[in-house]
Short mmCIF file of C-alpha atoms in Angstrom, two decimals:
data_model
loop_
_atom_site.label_atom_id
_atom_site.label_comp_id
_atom_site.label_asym_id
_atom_site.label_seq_id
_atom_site.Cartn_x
_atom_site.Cartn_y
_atom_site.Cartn_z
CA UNK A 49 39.67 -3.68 -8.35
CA UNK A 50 39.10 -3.60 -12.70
CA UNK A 51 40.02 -6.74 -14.36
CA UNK A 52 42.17 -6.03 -17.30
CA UNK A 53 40.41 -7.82 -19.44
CA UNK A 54 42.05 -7.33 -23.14
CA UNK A 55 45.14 -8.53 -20.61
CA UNK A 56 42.83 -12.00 -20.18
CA UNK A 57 41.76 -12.14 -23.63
CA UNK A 58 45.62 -11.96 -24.73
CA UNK A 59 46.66 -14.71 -22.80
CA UNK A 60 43.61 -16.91 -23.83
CA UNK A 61 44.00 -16.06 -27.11
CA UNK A 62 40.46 -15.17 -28.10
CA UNK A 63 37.69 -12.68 -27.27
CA UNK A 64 34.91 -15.21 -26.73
CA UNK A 65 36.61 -17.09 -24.17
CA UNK A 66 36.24 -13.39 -22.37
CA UNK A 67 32.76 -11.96 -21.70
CA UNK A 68 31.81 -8.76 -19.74
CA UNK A 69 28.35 -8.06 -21.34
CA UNK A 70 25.38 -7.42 -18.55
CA UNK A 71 23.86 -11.11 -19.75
CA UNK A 72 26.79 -12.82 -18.82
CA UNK A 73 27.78 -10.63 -15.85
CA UNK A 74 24.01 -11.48 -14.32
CA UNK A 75 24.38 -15.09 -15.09
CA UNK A 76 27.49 -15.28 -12.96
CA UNK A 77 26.05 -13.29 -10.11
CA UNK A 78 22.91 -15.27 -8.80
CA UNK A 79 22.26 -18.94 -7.80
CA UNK A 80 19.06 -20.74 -7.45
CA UNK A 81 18.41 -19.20 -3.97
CA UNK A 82 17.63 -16.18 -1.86
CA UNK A 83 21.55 -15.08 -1.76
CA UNK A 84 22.27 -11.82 -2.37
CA UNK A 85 23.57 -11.27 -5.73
CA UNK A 86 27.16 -11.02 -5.79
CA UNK A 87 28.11 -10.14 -10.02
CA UNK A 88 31.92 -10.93 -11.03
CA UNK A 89 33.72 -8.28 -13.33
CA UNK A 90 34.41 -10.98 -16.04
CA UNK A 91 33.52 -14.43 -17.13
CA UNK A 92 36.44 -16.83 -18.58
CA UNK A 93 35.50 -19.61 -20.76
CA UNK A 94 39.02 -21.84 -20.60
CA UNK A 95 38.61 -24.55 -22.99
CA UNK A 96 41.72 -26.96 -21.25
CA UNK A 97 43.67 -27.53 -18.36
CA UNK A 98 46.35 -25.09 -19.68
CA UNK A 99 43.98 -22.50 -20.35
CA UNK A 100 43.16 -22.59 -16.37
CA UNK A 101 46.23 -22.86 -15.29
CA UNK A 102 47.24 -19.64 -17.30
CA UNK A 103 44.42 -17.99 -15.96
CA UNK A 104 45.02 -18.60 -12.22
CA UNK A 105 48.80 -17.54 -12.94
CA UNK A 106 47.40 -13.90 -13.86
CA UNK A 107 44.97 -14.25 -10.90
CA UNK A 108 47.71 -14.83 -8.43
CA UNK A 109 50.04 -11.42 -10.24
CA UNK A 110 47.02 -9.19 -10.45
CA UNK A 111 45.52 -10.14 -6.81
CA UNK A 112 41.84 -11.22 -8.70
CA UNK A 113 39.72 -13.49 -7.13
CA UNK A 114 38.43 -16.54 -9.06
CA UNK A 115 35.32 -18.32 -8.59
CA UNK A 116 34.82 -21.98 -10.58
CA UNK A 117 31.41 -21.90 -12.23
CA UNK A 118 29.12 -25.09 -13.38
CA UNK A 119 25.90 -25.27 -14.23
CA UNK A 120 24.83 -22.53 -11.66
CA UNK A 121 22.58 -25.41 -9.70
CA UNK A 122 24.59 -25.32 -6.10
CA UNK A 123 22.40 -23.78 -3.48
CA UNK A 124 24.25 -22.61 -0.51
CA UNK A 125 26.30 -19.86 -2.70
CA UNK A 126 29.21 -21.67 -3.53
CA UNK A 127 28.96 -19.85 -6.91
CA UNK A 128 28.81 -15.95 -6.18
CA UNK A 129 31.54 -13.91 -6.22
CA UNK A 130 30.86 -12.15 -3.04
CA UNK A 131 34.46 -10.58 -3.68
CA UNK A 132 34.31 -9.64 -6.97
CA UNK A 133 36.88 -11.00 -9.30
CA UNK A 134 36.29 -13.71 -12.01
CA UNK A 135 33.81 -16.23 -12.76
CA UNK A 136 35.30 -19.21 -14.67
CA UNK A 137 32.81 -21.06 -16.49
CA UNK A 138 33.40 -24.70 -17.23
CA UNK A 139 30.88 -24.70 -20.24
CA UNK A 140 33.21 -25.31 -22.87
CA UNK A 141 35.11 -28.11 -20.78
CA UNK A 142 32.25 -30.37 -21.40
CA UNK A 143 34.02 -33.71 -22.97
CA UNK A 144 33.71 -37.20 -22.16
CA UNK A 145 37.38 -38.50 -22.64
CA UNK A 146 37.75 -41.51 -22.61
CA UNK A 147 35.17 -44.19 -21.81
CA UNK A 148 36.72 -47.63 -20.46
CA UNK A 149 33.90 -49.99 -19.93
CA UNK A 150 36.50 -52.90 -19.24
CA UNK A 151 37.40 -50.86 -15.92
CA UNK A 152 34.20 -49.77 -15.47
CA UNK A 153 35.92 -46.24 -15.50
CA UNK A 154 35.12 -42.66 -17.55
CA UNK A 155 37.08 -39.56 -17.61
CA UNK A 156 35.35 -36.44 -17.92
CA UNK A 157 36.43 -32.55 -17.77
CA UNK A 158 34.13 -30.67 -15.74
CA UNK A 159 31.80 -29.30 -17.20
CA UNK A 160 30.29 -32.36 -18.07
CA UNK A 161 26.75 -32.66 -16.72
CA UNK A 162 25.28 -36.07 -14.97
CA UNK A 163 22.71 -36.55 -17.94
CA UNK A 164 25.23 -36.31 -20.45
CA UNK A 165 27.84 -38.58 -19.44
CA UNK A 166 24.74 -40.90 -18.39
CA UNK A 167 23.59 -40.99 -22.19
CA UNK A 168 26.75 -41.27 -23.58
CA UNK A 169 27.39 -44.60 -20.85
CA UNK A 170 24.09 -46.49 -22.07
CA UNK A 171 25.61 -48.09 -24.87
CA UNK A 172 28.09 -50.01 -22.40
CA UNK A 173 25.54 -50.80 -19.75
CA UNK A 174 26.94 -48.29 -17.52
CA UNK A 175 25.86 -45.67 -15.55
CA UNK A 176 27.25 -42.82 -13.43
CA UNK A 177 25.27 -43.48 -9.92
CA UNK A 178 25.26 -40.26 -8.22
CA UNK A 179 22.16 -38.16 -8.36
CA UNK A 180 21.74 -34.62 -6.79
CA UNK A 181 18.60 -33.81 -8.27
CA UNK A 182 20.02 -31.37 -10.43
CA UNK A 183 21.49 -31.52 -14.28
CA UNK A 184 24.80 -30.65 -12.09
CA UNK A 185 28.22 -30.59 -13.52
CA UNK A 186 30.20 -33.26 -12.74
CA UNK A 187 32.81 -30.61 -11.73
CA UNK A 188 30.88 -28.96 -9.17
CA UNK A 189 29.52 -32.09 -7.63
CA UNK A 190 32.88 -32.57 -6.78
CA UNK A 191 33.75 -29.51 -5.63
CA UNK A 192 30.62 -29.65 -3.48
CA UNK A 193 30.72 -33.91 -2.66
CA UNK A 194 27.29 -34.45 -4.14
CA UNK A 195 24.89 -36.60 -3.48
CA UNK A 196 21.22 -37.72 -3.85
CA UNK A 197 18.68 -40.20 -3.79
CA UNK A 198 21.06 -43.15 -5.04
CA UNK A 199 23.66 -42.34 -1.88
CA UNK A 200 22.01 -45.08 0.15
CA UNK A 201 23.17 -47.85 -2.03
CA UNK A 202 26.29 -46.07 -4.57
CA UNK A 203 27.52 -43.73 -1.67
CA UNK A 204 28.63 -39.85 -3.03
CA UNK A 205 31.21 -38.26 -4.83
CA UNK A 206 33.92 -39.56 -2.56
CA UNK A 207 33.06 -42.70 -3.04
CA UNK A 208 32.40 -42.71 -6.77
CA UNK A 209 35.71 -40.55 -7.75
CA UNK A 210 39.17 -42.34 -8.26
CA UNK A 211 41.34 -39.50 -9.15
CA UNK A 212 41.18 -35.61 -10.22
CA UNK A 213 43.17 -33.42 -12.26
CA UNK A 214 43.81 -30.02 -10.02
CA UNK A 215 44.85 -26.65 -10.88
CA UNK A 216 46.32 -25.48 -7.65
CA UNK A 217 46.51 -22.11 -6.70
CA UNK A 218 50.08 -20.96 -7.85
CA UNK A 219 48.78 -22.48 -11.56
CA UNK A 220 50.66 -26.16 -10.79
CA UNK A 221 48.50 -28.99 -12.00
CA UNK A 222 48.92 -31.72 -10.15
CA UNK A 223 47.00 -35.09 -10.18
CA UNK A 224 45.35 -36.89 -7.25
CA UNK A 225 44.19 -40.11 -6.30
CA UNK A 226 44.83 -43.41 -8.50
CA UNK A 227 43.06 -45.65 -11.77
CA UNK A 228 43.53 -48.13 -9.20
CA UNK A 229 39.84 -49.19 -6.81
CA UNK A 230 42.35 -48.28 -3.94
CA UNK A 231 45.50 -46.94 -3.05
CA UNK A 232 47.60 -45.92 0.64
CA UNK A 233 49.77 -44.07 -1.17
CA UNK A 234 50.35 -40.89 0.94
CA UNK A 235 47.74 -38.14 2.07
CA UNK A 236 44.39 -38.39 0.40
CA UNK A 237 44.77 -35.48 -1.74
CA UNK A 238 41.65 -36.36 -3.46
CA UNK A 239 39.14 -36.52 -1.06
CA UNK A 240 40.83 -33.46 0.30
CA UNK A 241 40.14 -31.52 -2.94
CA UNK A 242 36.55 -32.94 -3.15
CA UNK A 243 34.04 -31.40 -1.09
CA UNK A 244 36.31 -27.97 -1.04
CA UNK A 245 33.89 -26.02 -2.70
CA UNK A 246 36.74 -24.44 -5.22
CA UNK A 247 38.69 -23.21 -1.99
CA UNK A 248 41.65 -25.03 -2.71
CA UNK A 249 42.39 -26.14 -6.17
CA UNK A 250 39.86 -25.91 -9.13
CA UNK A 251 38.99 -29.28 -10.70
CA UNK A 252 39.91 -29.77 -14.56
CA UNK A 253 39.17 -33.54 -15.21
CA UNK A 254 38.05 -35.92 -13.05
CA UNK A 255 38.28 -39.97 -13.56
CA UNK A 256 34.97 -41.57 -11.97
CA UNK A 257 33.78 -44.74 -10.91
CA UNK A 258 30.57 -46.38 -13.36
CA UNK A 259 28.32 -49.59 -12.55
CA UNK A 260 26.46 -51.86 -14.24
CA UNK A 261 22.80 -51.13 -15.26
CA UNK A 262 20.91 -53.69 -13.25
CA UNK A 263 18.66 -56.03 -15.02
CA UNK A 264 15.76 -54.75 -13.39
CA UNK A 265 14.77 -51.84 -11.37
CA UNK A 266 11.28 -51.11 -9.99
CA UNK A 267 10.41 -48.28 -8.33
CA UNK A 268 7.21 -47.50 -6.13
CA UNK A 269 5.54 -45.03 -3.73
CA UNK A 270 4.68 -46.07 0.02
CA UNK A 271 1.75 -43.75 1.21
CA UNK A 272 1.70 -43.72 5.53
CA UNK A 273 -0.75 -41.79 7.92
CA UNK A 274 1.60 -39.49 9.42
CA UNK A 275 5.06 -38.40 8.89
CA UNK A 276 6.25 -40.48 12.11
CA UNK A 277 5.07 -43.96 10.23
CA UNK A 278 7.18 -43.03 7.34
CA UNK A 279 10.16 -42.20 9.17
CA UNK A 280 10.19 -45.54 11.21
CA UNK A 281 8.79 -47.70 8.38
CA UNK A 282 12.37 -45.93 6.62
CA UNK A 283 14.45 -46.98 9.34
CA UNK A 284 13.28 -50.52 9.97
CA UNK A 285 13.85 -51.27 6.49
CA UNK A 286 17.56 -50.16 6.46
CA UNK A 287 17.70 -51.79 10.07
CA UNK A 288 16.52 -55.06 8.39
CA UNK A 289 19.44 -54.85 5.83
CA UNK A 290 17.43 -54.37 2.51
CA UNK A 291 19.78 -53.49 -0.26
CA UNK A 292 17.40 -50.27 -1.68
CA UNK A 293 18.51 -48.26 -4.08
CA UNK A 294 17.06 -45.33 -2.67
CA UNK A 295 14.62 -44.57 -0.75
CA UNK A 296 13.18 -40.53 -0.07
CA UNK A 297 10.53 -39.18 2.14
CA UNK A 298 8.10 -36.45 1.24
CA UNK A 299 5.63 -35.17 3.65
CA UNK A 300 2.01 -33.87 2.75
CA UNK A 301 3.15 -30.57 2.05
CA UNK A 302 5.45 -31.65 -0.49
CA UNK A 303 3.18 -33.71 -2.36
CA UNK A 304 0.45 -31.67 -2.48
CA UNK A 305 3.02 -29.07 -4.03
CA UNK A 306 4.30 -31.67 -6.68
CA UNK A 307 0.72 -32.14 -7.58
CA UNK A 308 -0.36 -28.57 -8.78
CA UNK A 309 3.49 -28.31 -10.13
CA UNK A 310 3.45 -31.71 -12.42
CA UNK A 311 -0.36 -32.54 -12.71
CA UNK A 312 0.07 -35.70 -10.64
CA UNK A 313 -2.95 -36.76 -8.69
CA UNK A 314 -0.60 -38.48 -5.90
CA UNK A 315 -2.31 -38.97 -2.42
CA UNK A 316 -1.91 -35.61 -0.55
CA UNK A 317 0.11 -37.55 2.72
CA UNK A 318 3.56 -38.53 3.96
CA UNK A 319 4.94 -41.13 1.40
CA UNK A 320 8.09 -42.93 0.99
CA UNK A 321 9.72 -43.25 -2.75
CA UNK A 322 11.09 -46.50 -2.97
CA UNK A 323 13.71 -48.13 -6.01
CA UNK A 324 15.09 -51.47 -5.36
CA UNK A 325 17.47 -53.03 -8.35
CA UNK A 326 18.39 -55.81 -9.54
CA UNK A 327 18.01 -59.77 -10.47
CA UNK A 328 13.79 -60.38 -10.77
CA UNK A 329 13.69 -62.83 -8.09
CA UNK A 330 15.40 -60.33 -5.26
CA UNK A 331 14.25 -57.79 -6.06
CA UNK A 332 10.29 -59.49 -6.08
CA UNK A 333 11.69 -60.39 -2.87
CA UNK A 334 12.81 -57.21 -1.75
CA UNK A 335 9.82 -55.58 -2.45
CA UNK A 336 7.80 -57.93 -0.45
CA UNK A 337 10.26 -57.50 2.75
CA UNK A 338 9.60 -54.39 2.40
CA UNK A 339 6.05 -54.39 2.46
CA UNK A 340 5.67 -56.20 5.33
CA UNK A 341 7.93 -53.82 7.42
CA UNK A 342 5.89 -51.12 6.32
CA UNK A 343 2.86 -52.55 6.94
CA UNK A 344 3.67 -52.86 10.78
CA UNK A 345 3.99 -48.71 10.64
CA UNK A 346 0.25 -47.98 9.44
CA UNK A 347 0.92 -48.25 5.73
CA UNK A 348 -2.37 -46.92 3.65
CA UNK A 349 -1.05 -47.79 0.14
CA UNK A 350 1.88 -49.22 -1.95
CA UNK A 351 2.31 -49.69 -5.32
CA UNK A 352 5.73 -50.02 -7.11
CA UNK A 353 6.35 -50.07 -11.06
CA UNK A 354 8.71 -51.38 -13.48
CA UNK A 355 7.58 -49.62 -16.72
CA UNK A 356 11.13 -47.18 -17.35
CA UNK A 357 8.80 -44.27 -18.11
CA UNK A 358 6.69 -44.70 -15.13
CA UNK A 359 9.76 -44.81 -13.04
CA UNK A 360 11.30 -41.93 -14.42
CA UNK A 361 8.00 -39.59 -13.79
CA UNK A 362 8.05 -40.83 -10.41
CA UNK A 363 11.68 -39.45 -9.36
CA UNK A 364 10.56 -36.29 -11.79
CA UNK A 365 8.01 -35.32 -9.38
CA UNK A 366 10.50 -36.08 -6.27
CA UNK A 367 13.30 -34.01 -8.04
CA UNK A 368 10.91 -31.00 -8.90
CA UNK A 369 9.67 -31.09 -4.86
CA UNK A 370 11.84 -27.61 -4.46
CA UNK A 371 11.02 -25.64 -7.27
CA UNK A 372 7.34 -26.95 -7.21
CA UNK A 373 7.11 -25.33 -3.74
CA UNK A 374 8.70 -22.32 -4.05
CA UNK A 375 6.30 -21.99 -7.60
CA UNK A 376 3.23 -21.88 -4.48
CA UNK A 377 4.83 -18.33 -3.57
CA UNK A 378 5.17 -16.35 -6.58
CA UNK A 379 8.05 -13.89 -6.09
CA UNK A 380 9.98 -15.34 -4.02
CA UNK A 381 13.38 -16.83 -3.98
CA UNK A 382 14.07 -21.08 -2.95
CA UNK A 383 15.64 -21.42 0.26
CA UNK A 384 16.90 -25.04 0.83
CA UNK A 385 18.85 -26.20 4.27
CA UNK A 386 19.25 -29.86 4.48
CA UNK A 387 20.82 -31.38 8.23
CA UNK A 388 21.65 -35.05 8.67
CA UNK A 389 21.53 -37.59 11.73
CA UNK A 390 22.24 -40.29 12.74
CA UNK A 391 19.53 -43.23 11.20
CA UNK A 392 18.42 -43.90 14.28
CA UNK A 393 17.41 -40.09 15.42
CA UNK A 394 15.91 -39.66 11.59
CA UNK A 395 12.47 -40.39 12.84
CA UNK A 396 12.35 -38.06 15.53
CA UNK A 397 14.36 -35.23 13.73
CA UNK A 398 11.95 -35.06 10.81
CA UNK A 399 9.03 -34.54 13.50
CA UNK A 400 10.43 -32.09 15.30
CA UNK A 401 11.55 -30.40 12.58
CA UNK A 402 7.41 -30.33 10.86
CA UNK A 403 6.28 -29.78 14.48
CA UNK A 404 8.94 -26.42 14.24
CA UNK A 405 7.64 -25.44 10.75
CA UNK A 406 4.32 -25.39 12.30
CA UNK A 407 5.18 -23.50 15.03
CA UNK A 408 6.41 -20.27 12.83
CA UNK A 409 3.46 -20.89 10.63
CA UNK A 410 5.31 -21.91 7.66
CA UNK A 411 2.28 -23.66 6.45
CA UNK A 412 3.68 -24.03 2.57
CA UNK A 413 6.97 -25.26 4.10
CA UNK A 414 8.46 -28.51 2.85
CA UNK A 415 10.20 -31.68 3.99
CA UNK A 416 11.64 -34.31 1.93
CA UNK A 417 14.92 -35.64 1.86
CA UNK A 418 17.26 -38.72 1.51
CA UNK A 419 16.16 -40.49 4.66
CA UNK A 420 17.93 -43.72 3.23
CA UNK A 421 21.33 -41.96 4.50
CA UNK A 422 19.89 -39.36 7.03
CA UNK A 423 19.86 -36.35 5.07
CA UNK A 424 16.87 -34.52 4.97
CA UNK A 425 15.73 -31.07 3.44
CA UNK A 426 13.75 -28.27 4.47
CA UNK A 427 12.18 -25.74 1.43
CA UNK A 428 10.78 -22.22 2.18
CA UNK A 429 9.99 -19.68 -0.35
CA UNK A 430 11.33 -16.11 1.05
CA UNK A 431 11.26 -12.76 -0.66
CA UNK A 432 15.21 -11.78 -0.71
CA UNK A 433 14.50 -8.32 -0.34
CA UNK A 434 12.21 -8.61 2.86
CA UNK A 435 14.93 -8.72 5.44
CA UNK A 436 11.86 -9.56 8.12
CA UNK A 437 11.60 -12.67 6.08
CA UNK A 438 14.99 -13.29 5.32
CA UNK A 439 15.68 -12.73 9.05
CA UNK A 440 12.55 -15.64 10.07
CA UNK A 441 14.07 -18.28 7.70
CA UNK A 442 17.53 -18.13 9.37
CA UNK A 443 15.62 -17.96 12.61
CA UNK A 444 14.20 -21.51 11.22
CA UNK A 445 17.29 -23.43 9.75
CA UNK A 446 19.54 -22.21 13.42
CA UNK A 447 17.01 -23.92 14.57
CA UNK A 448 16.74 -27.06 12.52
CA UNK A 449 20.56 -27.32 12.17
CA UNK A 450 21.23 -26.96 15.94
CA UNK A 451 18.73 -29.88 16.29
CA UNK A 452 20.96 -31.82 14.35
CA UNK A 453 23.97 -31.01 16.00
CA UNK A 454 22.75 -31.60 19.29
CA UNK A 455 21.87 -35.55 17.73
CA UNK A 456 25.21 -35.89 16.30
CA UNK A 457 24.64 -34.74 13.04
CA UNK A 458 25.95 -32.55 10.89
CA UNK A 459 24.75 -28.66 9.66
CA UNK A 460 24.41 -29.85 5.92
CA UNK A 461 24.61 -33.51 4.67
CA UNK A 462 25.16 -32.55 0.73
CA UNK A 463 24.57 -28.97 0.41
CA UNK A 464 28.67 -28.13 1.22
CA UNK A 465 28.76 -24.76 3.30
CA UNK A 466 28.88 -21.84 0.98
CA UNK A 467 27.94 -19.02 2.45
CA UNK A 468 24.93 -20.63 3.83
CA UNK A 469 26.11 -22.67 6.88
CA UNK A 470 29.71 -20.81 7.60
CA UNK A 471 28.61 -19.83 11.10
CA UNK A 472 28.06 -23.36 12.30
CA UNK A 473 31.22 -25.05 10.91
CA UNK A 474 32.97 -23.81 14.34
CA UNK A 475 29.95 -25.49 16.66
CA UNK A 476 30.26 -28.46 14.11
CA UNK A 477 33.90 -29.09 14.14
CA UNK A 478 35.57 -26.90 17.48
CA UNK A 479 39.32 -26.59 16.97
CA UNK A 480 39.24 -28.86 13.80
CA UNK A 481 38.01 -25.67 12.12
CA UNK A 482 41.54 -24.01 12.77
CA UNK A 483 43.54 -27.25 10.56
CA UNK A 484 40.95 -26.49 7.84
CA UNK A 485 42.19 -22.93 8.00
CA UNK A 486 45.60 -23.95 7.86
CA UNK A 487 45.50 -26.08 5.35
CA UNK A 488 43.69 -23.28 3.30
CA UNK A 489 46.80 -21.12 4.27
CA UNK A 490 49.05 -23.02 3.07
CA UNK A 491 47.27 -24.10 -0.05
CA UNK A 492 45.95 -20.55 -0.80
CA UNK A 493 48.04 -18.10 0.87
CA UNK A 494 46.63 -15.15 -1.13
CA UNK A 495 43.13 -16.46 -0.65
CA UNK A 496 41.93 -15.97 -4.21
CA UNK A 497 40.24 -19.37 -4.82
CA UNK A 498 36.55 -18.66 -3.98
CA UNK A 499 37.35 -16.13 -1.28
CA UNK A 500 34.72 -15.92 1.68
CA UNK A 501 33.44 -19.30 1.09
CA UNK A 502 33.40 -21.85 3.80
CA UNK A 503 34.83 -19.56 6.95
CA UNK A 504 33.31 -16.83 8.25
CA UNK A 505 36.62 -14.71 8.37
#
């Protein structure tokens, strides 16, 4: 297939909303990971809602695979075009709309990234809560559900959007979900379209949920003697009903890793990150809860800070954990598979998942993850082109994800599917994978919205 592309630079009416240069082409055919590189034939720019809609009009005539584009940050290949096509890049959708601090409310087009709409919300007292990690777009956190280390107390994507603007895949736009803080008004077309991964509509504005800033937040590290003691000091503390804002476990591993990668001089053993938020009297109180839960699980150390900058290097160090081990390896490519369980099998998944790492002598091998919720993550550098390698780390995650099934859990917590985790959607979800496949029918009959995403056929 050859996209005609003076056809798409006619209908968007200009030549740099069209690029086909090898810069742009590479771009738009790699993600962060060890996925093979899939490169699109073109990269649209669209600059509104109309401008996508026009462009999935001429994708549906001309048979050409589209693929929405962010920031590039997803990590189970959401983002290649593994069938060629079009990449459309969100870059120039990048406004902030309208901000309505009376309503505690913001709408955004996609492309707008988490740290941007964050410093534009500072002068209302408001903040956008949900943190992948990532400078992701607020369009592909969507389109993937995001997450992160505030989902223990702010909950996801889901819970954080209140309605989307949708460019279906015959080029209607339709809108979804309400202004209102709830609504029964029909199907949930909202939380249908987020978490879709771009496989049934693509995303042009989104209205989100903000929240106040609290009035203070402090923010600590919890070191433990073995990875067990942090898991179960993690879960007593959510089973005693502490409000934390988030709380994240890194093993040894991971902080010795953050140490050569940031120049910290952290104590090289299983840790908990800790935030609670709020008034100064709770959240004094809070802390101190806290610390006597932890101490009954062989706590070493604690110390928790209030200073802004201190807090921010602190969740720095946590968010570089990935690339700071994969930057042990030089060469090879991030591989990151993240399973979640049920709270009360955390503890024993995240030890039988470091007691599996050990076992295939993945000695630079990772863990860290969201225990707050039950998502954790596993990170292994692996050279893409060594299909011995390759073959080893899928060995690993079938491993770690059928773990999690067999708990109750699911195959990825925040990840979305991808390309990644399509062969264990059927073990996750039996016949409810043939509805999903329906619906994608119906919704995509020509299967040109991020084709081969999701199902394995």
């Amino acid at each position: 297939m050859t996209v005609e592309v003076e056809a798409l630079k006619s209908l968007l009416g200009g030549a740099d909303q069209v690029k086909t240069g090898p810069s742009a082409i590479d771009e738009h055919g790699r993600d962060m990971t060890y996925h093979p590189l899939a490169e699109p034939e073109a990269v649209v720019f669209p600059q509104s809602t109309e401008d996508v809609a026009e462009v999935v009009k001429w994708a549906v005539g001309t048979a050409t695979p589209i693929v929405p584009y962010g920031v590039g940050s997803s990590l189970e290949g959401h983002i290649l075009p593994v069938e060629g096509g079009i990449s459309v890049d969100f870059a120039e959708m990048n406004q902030v709309i309208d901000i309505r601090p009376d309503d505690f409310m913001v709408k955004v087009q996609p492309g707008v990234t988490r740290h941007q709409l964050n410093q534009s919300l500072k002068r209302y007292g408001l903040f956008f809560p949900v943190d992948p990690g990532a400078d992701a777009s607020l369009g592909g956190m969507a389109a993937t559900n995001a997450s992160g280390t505030n989902t223990v107390c702010y909950g996801g994507m889901r819970q954080n959007t209140l309605a989307l603007k949708v460019v279906m895949a015959d080029g209607r736009v339709i809108d979804v979900g309400s202004e209102a803080l709830k609504t029964s008004a029909g199907y949930d077309l909202k939380d249908l379209i987020i978490g879709s991964e771009g496989t049934l509509g693509v995303i042009t504005e989104l209205t989100l949920k903000l929240t106040g800033i609290p009035e203070v937040t402090k923010a600590g590290k919890a070191v433990f003697s073995s990875v067990r003691d942090a898991g179960a000091a993690a879960e007593n503390i959510l089973k005693a009903g502490l409000p934390v804002s988030r709380m994240e476990l890194v093993d040894e591993y991971t902080v010795a890793a953050v140490n050569e990668h940031s120049q910290t001089d952290y104590p090289e053993a299983p840790s908990l990150f800790l935030e609670f938020a709020g008034g100064e009297q709770a959240v004094n109180e809070q802390i101190d809860f806290a610390q006597d839960i932890m101490q009954s699980e062989n706590l070493v150390s604690m110390q928790f800070e209030a200073d802004e900058q201190a807090r921010n290097e602190l969740w720095r160090a946590r968010h570089e954990a990935a690339l700071a081990v994969v930057g042990l390896t030089p060469g090879k490519m991030l591989t990151s598979t993240d399973v979640a369980v049920p709270i009360s099998e955390l503890t024993e998944a995240i030890v039988t998942t470091r007691q599996l790492l050990d076992q295939h002598h993945y000695t630079q091998a990772a863990l860290f993850g969201h225990v707050g919720d039950g998502n954790f993550h596993v990170v292994i550098g692996v050279d893409r082109d060594n299909l011995d390698e390759v073959a080893a780390y899928k060995e690993v995650n079938h491993q770690i994800v059928d773990y999690a099934l067999s708990k109750g859990g699911t195959s990825t917590g925040e990840h979305g599917v991808g390309i990644g985790k399509r062969e264990y959607l059927l073990k996750e979800h039996g016949q409810g994978v043939d509805v999903m496949k329906t619906i994608k029918q119906a919704l995509d009959p020509k299967h040109l919205l991020n084709p081969g995403k999701i199902f394995l056929d």
